[in-house]
Coordinates of N, CA and C in Angstrom, one line a residue:
M1 N 0.8 -1.2 0.0 CA 0.0 0.0 0.0 C 0.9 1.2 0.0
V2 N 0.6 2.1 -0.9 CA 1.4 3.4 -1.0 C 0.5 4.5 -0.9
L3 N 0.8 5.4 0.0 CA -0.1 6.6 0.2 C 0.2 7.6 -0.8
P4 N -0.8 8.4 -1.3 CA -0.6 9.4 -2.3 C 0.3 10.5 -1.8
I5 N 1.0 11.1 -2.7 CA 1.8 12.2 -2.4 C 1.0 13.5 -2.4
H6 N 1.1 14.3 -1.3 CA 0.4 15.6 -1.2 C 1.0 16.6 -2.2
R7 N 0.2 17.4 -2.7 CA 0.7 18.5 -3.6 C 1.3 19.5 -2.7
L8 N 2.4 20.0 -3.2 CA 3.1 21.0 -2.4 C 3.1 22.4 -3.0
I9 N 3.3 23.4 -2.2 CA 3.3 24.8 -2.6 C 4.7 25.3 -2.7
L10 N 5.0 26.1 -3.7 CA 6.3 26.6 -3.9 C 6.7 27.5 -2.8
R11 N 7.9 27.2 -2.2 CA 8.4 27.9 -1.1 C 9.9 28.3 -1.3
L12 N 10.2 29.5 -1.4 CA 11.6 30.0 -1.5 C 11.9 30.7 -0.3
S13 N 12.8 30.1 0.6 CA 13.1 30.7 1.9 C 14.2 31.7 1.7
L14 N 14.0 33.0 2.1 CA 15.0 34.0 2.1 C 16.2 33.6 2.9
N15 N 16.0 33.1 4.1 CA 17.1 32.6 4.9 C 17.9 31.6 4.3
S16 N 17.3 30.7 3.4 CA 18.1 29.7 2.7 C 19.0 30.3 1.6
I17 N 18.5 31.4 1.1 CA 19.3 32.0 0.0 C 20.5 32.8 0.4
I18 N 20.4 33.4 1.6 CA 21.5 34.3 2.1 C 22.8 33.6 2.1
P19 N 23.0 32.4 2.7 CA 24.3 31.7 2.6 C 24.8 31.5 1.2
F20 N 23.9 31.2 0.3 CA 24.3 31.0 -1.1 C 24.7 32.3 -1.7
S21 N 24.1 33.4 -1.4 CA 24.4 34.7 -1.9 C 25.8 35.1 -1.5
V22 N 26.1 34.8 -0.2 CA 27.5 35.1 0.2 C 28.5 34.4 -0.6
F23 N 28.2 33.1 -0.9 CA 29.1 32.3 -1.6 C 29.3 32.9 -3.1
V24 N 28.2 33.3 -3.7 CA 28.3 33.9 -5.0 C 29.2 35.1 -5.0
L25 N 29.1 35.9 -4.0 CA 29.9 37.1 -3.9 C 31.4 36.7 -3.8
L26 N 31.7 35.7 -3.0 CA 33.1 35.2 -2.9 C 33.6 34.7 -4.3
C27 N 32.7 34.0 -5.0 CA 33.1 33.5 -6.3 C 33.4 34.6 -7.3
T28 N 32.5 35.6 -7.2 CA 32.7 36.8 -8.1 C 34.1 37.4 -7.9
Q29 N 34.5 37.6 -6.6 CA 35.7 38.2 -6.3 C 36.9 37.3 -6.8
S30 N 36.7 36.0 -6.7 CA 37.7 35.0 -7.2 C 37.9 35.2 -8.7
F31 N 36.8 35.3 -9.4 CA 36.8 35.5 -10.9 C 37.5 36.8 -11.3
A32 N 37.4 37.8 -10.4 CA 37.9 39.1 -10.8 C 39.4 39.2 -10.6
Q33 N 40.0 38.3 -9.8 CA 41.4 38.4 -9.6 C 42.2 37.9 -10.8
S34 N 43.2 38.6 -11.2 CA 44.0 38.3 -12.4 C 45.3 37.7 -12.0
S35 N 45.8 36.8 -12.8 CA 47.1 36.1 -12.5 C 48.2 37.0 -13.1
E36 N 49.3 37.2 -12.3 CA 50.5 38.0 -12.8 C 51.2 37.3 -13.9
D37 N 51.2 36.0 -13.9 CA 51.9 35.2 -14.9 C 51.0 34.1 -15.4
S38 N 50.3 34.3 -16.4 CA 49.3 33.3 -16.8 C 50.0 32.1 -17.4
T39 N 51.2 32.2 -17.9 CA 51.9 31.0 -18.5 C 52.5 30.1 -17.4
A40 N 52.8 30.7 -16.3 CA 53.4 29.9 -15.3 C 52.4 29.3 -14.3
Q41 N 51.3 30.0 -14.1 CA 50.3 29.5 -13.2 C 48.9 29.5 -13.9
P42 N 48.0 28.6 -13.4 CA 46.6 28.6 -14.0 C 45.9 29.9 -13.7
T43 N 45.0 30.3 -14.5 CA 44.2 31.5 -14.3 C 43.3 31.3 -13.2
S44 N 42.7 32.4 -12.7 CA 41.8 32.3 -11.5 C 40.5 31.5 -11.9
V45 N 40.1 31.6 -13.2 CA 38.9 30.9 -13.7 C 39.2 29.4 -13.6
Q46 N 40.4 29.0 -14.2 CA 40.8 27.6 -14.2 C 40.9 27.0 -12.7
S47 N 41.5 27.8 -11.9 CA 41.6 27.4 -10.5 C 40.2 27.2 -9.8
F48 N 39.3 28.2 -10.1 CA 38.0 28.1 -9.5 C 37.3 26.8 -10.0
L49 N 37.3 26.5 -11.3 CA 36.6 25.4 -11.8 C 37.2 24.1 -11.3
N50 N 38.5 24.1 -11.1 CA 39.2 22.8 -10.6 C 38.8 22.6 -9.1
Q51 N 38.3 23.6 -8.4 CA 38.0 23.4 -7.0 C 36.4 23.4 -6.8
T52 N 35.7 23.4 -7.9 CA 34.2 23.3 -7.9 C 33.7 22.0 -8.4
H53 N 32.7 21.4 -7.7 CA 32.2 20.1 -8.1 C 30.7 20.1 -8.2
I54 N 30.1 19.5 -9.2 CA 28.7 19.5 -9.4 C 28.3 18.0 -9.5
G55 N 27.2 17.6 -8.8 CA 26.7 16.3 -8.8 C 25.2 16.3 -8.6
G56 N 24.6 15.2 -8.2 CA 23.2 15.1 -7.9 C 22.6 13.7 -8.2
Y57 N 21.3 13.6 -8.0 CA 20.6 12.4 -8.2 C 19.2 12.7 -8.4
G58 N 18.4 11.7 -8.9 CA 17.0 11.8 -9.2 C 16.3 10.5 -8.8
E59 N 15.0 10.6 -8.7 CA 14.2 9.5 -8.3 C 12.9 9.4 -9.1
V60 N 12.6 8.2 -9.6 CA 11.3 8.0 -10.4 C 10.6 6.9 -9.6
T61 N 9.3 7.2 -9.4 CA 8.4 6.2 -8.6 C 7.2 5.8 -9.4
Y62 N 6.7 4.6 -9.1 CA 5.4 4.2 -9.7 C 4.5 3.8 -8.5
E63 N 3.3 4.4 -8.4 CA 2.4 4.1 -7.3 C 1.1 3.5 -7.9
N64 N 0.6 2.4 -7.2 CA -0.6 1.8 -7.6 C -1.4 1.6 -6.3
P65 N -2.1 2.7 -5.8 CA -2.7 2.6 -4.5 C -3.9 1.7 -4.5
N66 N -4.3 1.3 -3.3 CA -5.5 0.4 -3.1 C -6.7 1.1 -2.8
Y67 N -6.7 2.4 -2.9 CA -7.9 3.2 -2.5 C -8.7 3.7 -3.7
G68 N -8.5 3.1 -4.8 CA -9.3 3.5 -6.0 C -8.7 4.5 -6.8
D69 N -7.6 5.2 -6.4 CA -6.9 6.2 -7.2 C -6.2 5.5 -8.4
V70 N -6.0 6.3 -9.4 CA -5.4 5.7 -10.6 C -3.9 5.6 -10.3
P71 N -3.2 4.6 -11.0 CA -1.8 4.5 -10.8 C -1.1 5.8 -11.2
R72 N 0.1 6.1 -10.6 CA 0.8 7.3 -10.9 C 2.3 7.0 -11.1
L73 N 2.8 7.5 -12.2 CA 4.2 7.5 -12.5 C 4.8 8.9 -12.2
N74 N 5.7 9.1 -11.4 CA 6.1 10.4 -10.9 C 7.6 10.6 -10.9
L75 N 8.1 11.8 -11.0 CA 9.5 12.2 -10.7 C 9.5 13.0 -9.4
P76 N 9.5 12.3 -8.2 CA 9.4 13.0 -7.0 C 10.4 14.1 -6.7
R77 N 11.7 13.8 -7.1 CA 12.7 14.8 -6.8 C 13.9 14.7 -7.8
V78 N 14.5 15.8 -8.0 CA 15.8 15.9 -8.7 C 16.7 16.8 -7.9
V79 N 17.8 16.4 -7.4 CA 18.7 17.1 -6.6 C 20.0 17.5 -7.3
I80 N 20.3 18.8 -7.2 CA 21.6 19.2 -7.8 C 22.5 19.6 -6.7
Y81 N 23.7 19.0 -6.7 CA 24.7 19.2 -5.6 C 25.8 20.1 -6.1
L82 N 26.2 21.1 -5.3 CA 27.3 22.0 -5.7 C 28.2 22.2 -4.5
D83 N 29.5 22.0 -4.7 CA 30.4 22.4 -3.6 C 31.6 23.1 -4.2
H84 N 32.3 23.8 -3.3 CA 33.6 24.5 -3.7 C 34.6 24.4 -2.6
D85 N 35.8 23.9 -3.0 CA 36.9 23.8 -2.0 C 37.7 25.1 -2.1
F86 N 37.6 25.9 -1.0 CA 38.4 27.1 -0.9 C 39.9 26.7 -0.7
N87 N 40.1 25.7 0.1 CA 41.4 25.1 0.4 C 41.1 23.7 1.0
D88 N 42.1 23.1 1.6 CA 41.9 21.7 2.1 C 41.2 21.7 3.4
K89 N 40.8 22.9 4.0 CA 40.1 22.9 5.2 C 38.7 23.6 5.1
W90 N 38.6 24.5 4.2 CA 37.3 25.3 4.1 C 36.6 24.8 2.8
V91 N 35.3 24.5 3.0 CA 34.5 24.0 1.8 C 33.1 24.6 2.0
F92 N 32.5 25.0 0.8 CA 31.1 25.4 0.8 C 30.3 24.2 0.1
K93 N 29.2 23.8 0.7 CA 28.4 22.7 0.2 C 26.9 23.2 0.1
S94 N 26.2 22.7 -1.0 CA 24.8 23.1 -1.2 C 24.1 22.0 -1.9
E95 N 22.8 21.9 -1.7 CA 21.9 21.1 -2.5 C 20.6 21.8 -2.8
L96 N 20.3 21.8 -4.1 CA 19.0 22.4 -4.6 C 18.1 21.3 -5.0
E97 N 16.9 21.3 -4.5 CA 16.0 20.2 -4.8 C 14.8 20.7 -5.5
M98 N 14.4 20.0 -6.5 CA 13.1 20.2 -7.2 C 12.2 19.0 -7.1
E99 N 11.0 19.2 -6.8 CA 10.1 18.0 -6.5 C 8.8 18.1 -7.4
D100 N 8.4 16.9 -7.7 CA 7.1 16.6 -8.3 C 6.9 17.3 -9.7
V101 N 8.0 17.2 -10.5 CA 7.9 17.4 -12.0 C 7.8 18.9 -12.3
K102 N 6.7 19.5 -11.9 CA 6.4 20.9 -12.5 C 5.7 21.8 -11.4
L103 N 5.8 23.1 -11.7 CA 5.1 24.1 -11.0 C 4.1 24.8 -11.9
E104 N 2.9 24.9 -11.4 CA 1.9 25.6 -12.3 C 1.0 26.4 -11.4
R105 N 1.0 27.7 -11.7 CA 0.1 28.7 -10.9 C 0.3 28.5 -9.4
G106 N 1.6 28.3 -9.0 CA 1.9 28.3 -7.6 C 1.6 26.9 -6.9
E107 N 1.2 25.9 -7.7 CA 0.9 24.6 -7.2 C 1.7 23.5 -8.0
G108 N 1.8 22.4 -7.4 CA 2.3 21.2 -8.1 C 3.5 20.7 -7.4
G109 N 4.7 21.4 -7.4 CA 5.9 20.9 -6.9 C 6.5 21.9 -5.9
E110 N 7.8 21.8 -5.8 CA 8.5 22.6 -4.8 C 10.0 22.8 -5.3
I111 N 10.5 24.0 -5.1 CA 11.9 24.2 -5.3 C 12.5 24.8 -4.0
E112 N 13.6 24.2 -3.5 CA 14.1 24.7 -2.3 C 15.6 24.4 -2.1
Y113 N 16.3 25.2 -1.4 CA 17.6 24.9 -0.9 C 17.5 24.0 0.3
E114 N 17.9 22.7 0.1 CA 17.9 21.8 1.2 C 19.1 22.0 2.1
Q115 N 20.2 22.3 1.5 CA 21.4 22.6 2.3 C 22.2 23.7 1.6
A116 N 22.9 24.5 2.4 CA 23.8 25.6 1.9 C 24.6 26.0 3.1
Y117 N 25.8 25.5 3.3 CA 26.5 25.8 4.5 C 28.0 25.8 4.2
L118 N 28.7 26.5 5.1 CA 30.2 26.6 5.1 C 30.7 25.5 6.1
D119 N 31.7 24.8 5.6 CA 32.3 23.7 6.4 C 33.8 23.8 6.6
Y120 N 34.2 23.7 7.9 CA 35.6 23.8 8.3 C 36.0 22.5 8.9
H121 N 37.0 21.8 8.3 CA 37.4 20.4 8.8 C 38.9 20.3 8.8
P122 N 39.6 20.8 9.8 CA 41.1 20.7 9.9 C 41.6 19.3 10.0
N123 N 40.8 18.4 10.6 CA 41.2 17.0 10.7 C 40.0 16.2 10.9
S124 N 40.1 14.8 11.0 CA 39.0 13.9 11.1 C 38.4 14.0 12.5
N125 N 39.1 14.5 13.5 CA 38.6 14.5 14.9 C 37.7 15.7 15.2
F126 N 37.8 16.7 14.4 CA 37.0 17.9 14.6 C 36.6 18.6 13.4
G127 N 35.4 19.1 13.3 CA 34.9 19.9 12.2 C 33.8 20.8 12.7
W128 N 33.6 21.9 11.9 CA 32.6 22.9 12.3 C 31.9 23.3 11.0
H129 N 30.6 23.4 11.1 CA 29.8 23.9 9.9 C 28.7 24.8 10.3
T130 N 28.3 25.7 9.4 CA 27.2 26.7 9.8 C 26.5 27.1 8.5
G131 N 25.2 27.3 8.6 CA 24.4 27.6 7.5 C 23.1 26.9 7.5
L132 N 22.5 26.6 6.4 CA 21.3 25.8 6.2 C 21.7 24.3 6.2
M133 N 21.3 23.5 7.2 CA 21.8 22.1 7.3 C 20.6 21.2 7.7
L134 N 20.8 19.9 7.4 CA 19.9 18.9 7.9 C 20.1 18.6 9.3
I135 N 19.0 18.5 10.1 CA 19.1 18.3 11.6 C 19.6 16.8 11.8
P136 N 20.6 16.6 12.7 CA 21.1 15.3 12.9 C 20.2 14.6 13.9
I137 N 19.0 14.1 13.4 CA 18.0 13.4 14.2 C 17.4 12.3 13.4
G138 N 17.1 11.2 14.0 CA 16.5 10.1 13.3 C 17.5 9.3 12.6
I139 N 17.0 8.2 11.9 CA 17.9 7.3 11.2 C 18.2 7.8 9.8
I140 N 17.2 8.4 9.1 CA 17.3 8.7 7.7 C 17.2 10.2 7.4
N141 N 17.2 11.1 8.4 CA 17.0 12.5 8.1 C 18.2 13.0 7.3
Q142 N 19.4 12.7 7.7 CA 20.6 13.3 7.0 C 20.9 12.5 5.7
I143 N 20.6 11.2 5.7 CA 20.9 10.3 4.5 C 19.5 9.7 4.2
H144 N 18.8 10.4 3.3 CA 17.4 10.1 3.0 C 17.2 9.7 1.5
E145 N 18.3 9.3 0.8 CA 18.2 8.8 -0.5 C 17.3 7.5 -0.6
P146 N 16.7 7.2 -1.7 CA 15.8 6.1 -1.8 C 16.4 4.7 -1.4
N147 N 17.7 4.5 -1.6 CA 18.2 3.2 -1.2 C 18.5 3.1 0.3
T148 N 18.1 4.0 1.1 CA 18.3 3.9 2.6 C 17.0 3.6 3.3
F149 N 15.9 3.5 2.6 CA 14.7 3.1 3.3 C 13.9 2.1 2.4
Y150 N 13.0 1.4 3.1 CA 12.3 0.3 2.4 C 11.0 0.9 1.7
S151 N 10.6 0.2 0.7 CA 9.4 0.6 -0.1 C 9.6 1.8 -0.9
V152 N 8.5 2.2 -1.6 CA 8.6 3.3 -2.6 C 8.8 4.6 -1.8
E153 N 7.9 4.8 -0.8 CA 7.9 6.1 0.0 C 8.5 5.8 1.4
R154 N 8.9 6.9 2.0 CA 9.4 6.7 3.4 C 8.2 6.4 4.3
S155 N 8.5 5.7 5.4 CA 7.4 5.3 6.3 C 6.8 6.5 6.9
Q156 N 5.5 6.3 7.4 CA 4.8 7.4 8.1 C 5.6 7.8 9.3
F157 N 6.3 6.9 10.0 CA 7.0 7.3 11.2 C 8.1 8.4 10.8
D158 N 8.8 8.1 9.7 CA 9.8 9.1 9.3 C 9.3 10.3 8.6
Q159 N 8.0 10.3 8.3 CA 7.4 11.5 7.7 C 6.7 12.4 8.7
Q160 N 6.3 11.8 9.8 CA 5.4 12.6 10.8 C 6.0 12.6 12.2
V161 N 6.4 11.4 12.8 CA 6.9 11.4 14.1 C 8.3 12.1 14.2
I162 N 9.2 11.6 13.3 CA 10.5 12.3 13.1 C 10.6 12.8 11.7
P163 N 10.3 14.0 11.4 CA 10.2 14.5 10.0 C 11.5 14.2 9.2
T164 N 11.4 13.7 8.1 CA 12.5 13.5 7.2 C 12.7 14.8 6.3
E165 N 14.0 15.0 6.0 CA 14.3 16.3 5.3 C 14.0 17.5 6.2
W166 N 14.3 17.4 7.5 CA 14.2 18.5 8.4 C 15.4 19.3 8.4
Y167 N 15.4 20.5 7.9 CA 16.6 21.3 7.8 C 16.3 22.7 8.4
E168 N 17.3 23.3 9.0 CA 17.2 24.6 9.7 C 18.5 25.4 9.5
I169 N 18.4 26.7 9.7 CA 19.6 27.5 9.8 C 20.2 27.2 11.2
G170 N 21.5 26.9 11.2 CA 22.2 26.6 12.5 C 23.7 26.5 12.4
T171 N 24.3 26.0 13.4 CA 25.7 25.8 13.5 C 26.0 24.6 14.3
G172 N 27.1 23.9 14.1 CA 27.4 22.7 14.9 C 28.8 22.2 14.7
F173 N 29.1 21.2 15.6 CA 30.4 20.5 15.6 C 30.3 19.1 15.3
Y174 N 31.3 18.4 14.7 CA 31.2 17.0 14.4 C 32.7 16.5 14.4
G175 N 32.8 15.1 14.4 CA 34.1 14.5 14.3 C 34.1 13.1 14.6
V176 N 35.3 12.5 14.6 CA 35.4 11.0 15.0 C 36.3 10.9 16.2
L177 N 35.7 10.4 17.3 CA 36.4 10.2 18.5 C 37.4 9.0 18.4
T178 N 36.9 7.9 18.0 CA 37.7 6.7 17.7 C 37.0 6.0 16.5
P179 N 37.7 5.1 15.9 CA 37.1 4.4 14.7 C 35.8 3.7 15.2
G180 N 34.7 4.0 14.5 CA 33.4 3.5 14.8 C 32.6 4.4 15.8
L181 N 33.2 5.4 16.3 CA 32.5 6.3 17.3 C 32.6 7.7 16.8
E182 N 31.5 8.3 16.3 CA 31.4 9.7 15.8 C 30.5 10.5 16.7
Y183 N 30.6 11.8 16.6 CA 29.7 12.7 17.3 C 29.3 13.8 16.5
Q184 N 28.1 14.4 16.8 CA 27.5 15.6 16.1 C 26.8 16.4 17.2
L185 N 27.0 17.7 17.2 CA 26.3 18.6 18.1 C 25.9 19.8 17.3
M186 N 24.6 20.1 17.3 CA 24.1 21.2 16.5 C 23.2 22.1 17.2
A187 N 23.2 23.4 17.1 CA 22.3 24.3 17.6 C 21.5 25.0 16.4
S188 N 20.2 25.1 16.5 CA 19.4 25.7 15.4 C 18.2 26.4 16.0
K189 N 17.4 26.9 15.1 CA 16.1 27.5 15.5 C 15.2 26.5 16.2
E190 N 14.4 27.0 17.2 CA 13.6 26.1 18.0 C 12.4 25.7 17.1
I191 N 11.7 24.6 17.6 CA 10.5 24.2 16.9 C 9.3 25.0 17.4
K192 N 8.2 25.0 16.7 CA 7.0 25.8 17.0 C 6.1 24.8 17.8
A193 N 6.3 24.9 19.2 CA 5.6 24.0 20.1 C 4.1 24.0 19.9
E194 N 3.5 25.1 19.5 CA 2.0 25.2 19.4 C 1.5 24.3 18.3
Y195 N 2.4 23.8 17.4 CA 1.9 23.0 16.3 C 2.2 21.5 16.5
L196 N 2.7 21.2 17.7 CA 2.9 19.8 18.0 C 1.6 19.1 18.3
S197 N 1.5 17.8 17.9 CA 0.2 17.1 18.2 C 0.5 15.6 18.4
M198 N -0.5 14.9 18.8 CA -0.3 13.5 19.0 C -0.2 12.8 17.6
A199 N -0.7 13.4 16.6 CA -0.7 12.8 15.3 C 0.6 13.0 14.5
T200 N 1.2 14.2 14.7 CA 2.4 14.5 13.9 C 3.2 15.6 14.6
T201 N 4.5 15.6 14.3 CA 5.4 16.7 14.8 C 5.9 17.5 13.6
D202 N 5.4 17.1 12.4 CA 5.9 17.7 11.1 C 5.6 19.2 11.1
G203 N 4.4 19.6 11.6 CA 4.0 21.0 11.5 C 4.8 21.9 12.4
A204 N 5.5 21.3 13.4 CA 6.3 22.2 14.3 C 7.6 22.6 13.8
K205 N 8.0 22.2 12.6 CA 9.2 22.6 12.0 C 9.1 24.1 11.6
Q206 N 10.2 24.8 11.8 CA 10.3 26.3 11.5 C 10.0 26.5 10.0
D207 N 10.4 25.6 9.1 CA 10.3 25.8 7.7 C 8.9 25.3 7.2
A208 N 8.1 24.8 8.0 CA 6.8 24.3 7.6 C 5.9 25.4 7.1
S209 N 5.2 25.3 6.1 CA 4.3 26.3 5.6 C 2.9 26.2 6.2

């Protein structure tokens, strides 16, 4: 049994765009710098491209519900990943997600920055990141690609009790204490307690519409 996907409303969060805008300004400054000796050293454009990486993934689903609804073939999400290595310690990482194929008159799908943050990792024992990030809670919130959960859709527990794809503006520390033992500590905006209920916690997220 597969539950139908609710139609979503387009949401572009200003707070999500701010970290990415800062990154764009830094990139523009990098492009503007000129090399004193272009034959001996790579140009600023070449250096920038060598340190920038683009990736992503997509998902196609087929649903045949038992409630009388017609079967549905859908493209739930396409994710574009972009990062830039300023050096071996400082990295900018971001994910732009597009859901449910199309947007029409403000309805249909969703376009959002799921992640956009600055990461500092001097070694494997300690790291710091700040910006728009996924909350380190639950089993599949931070790693929620289709091959990490059973069935076509995520379970109701991971959609309502512990919301999946729960992201907030915040800052945190992480690292490896010993092989097999890792830690994460993050501070972010609080949840909206007035929207908590016995049925779901999903509405208490700050990014919930």
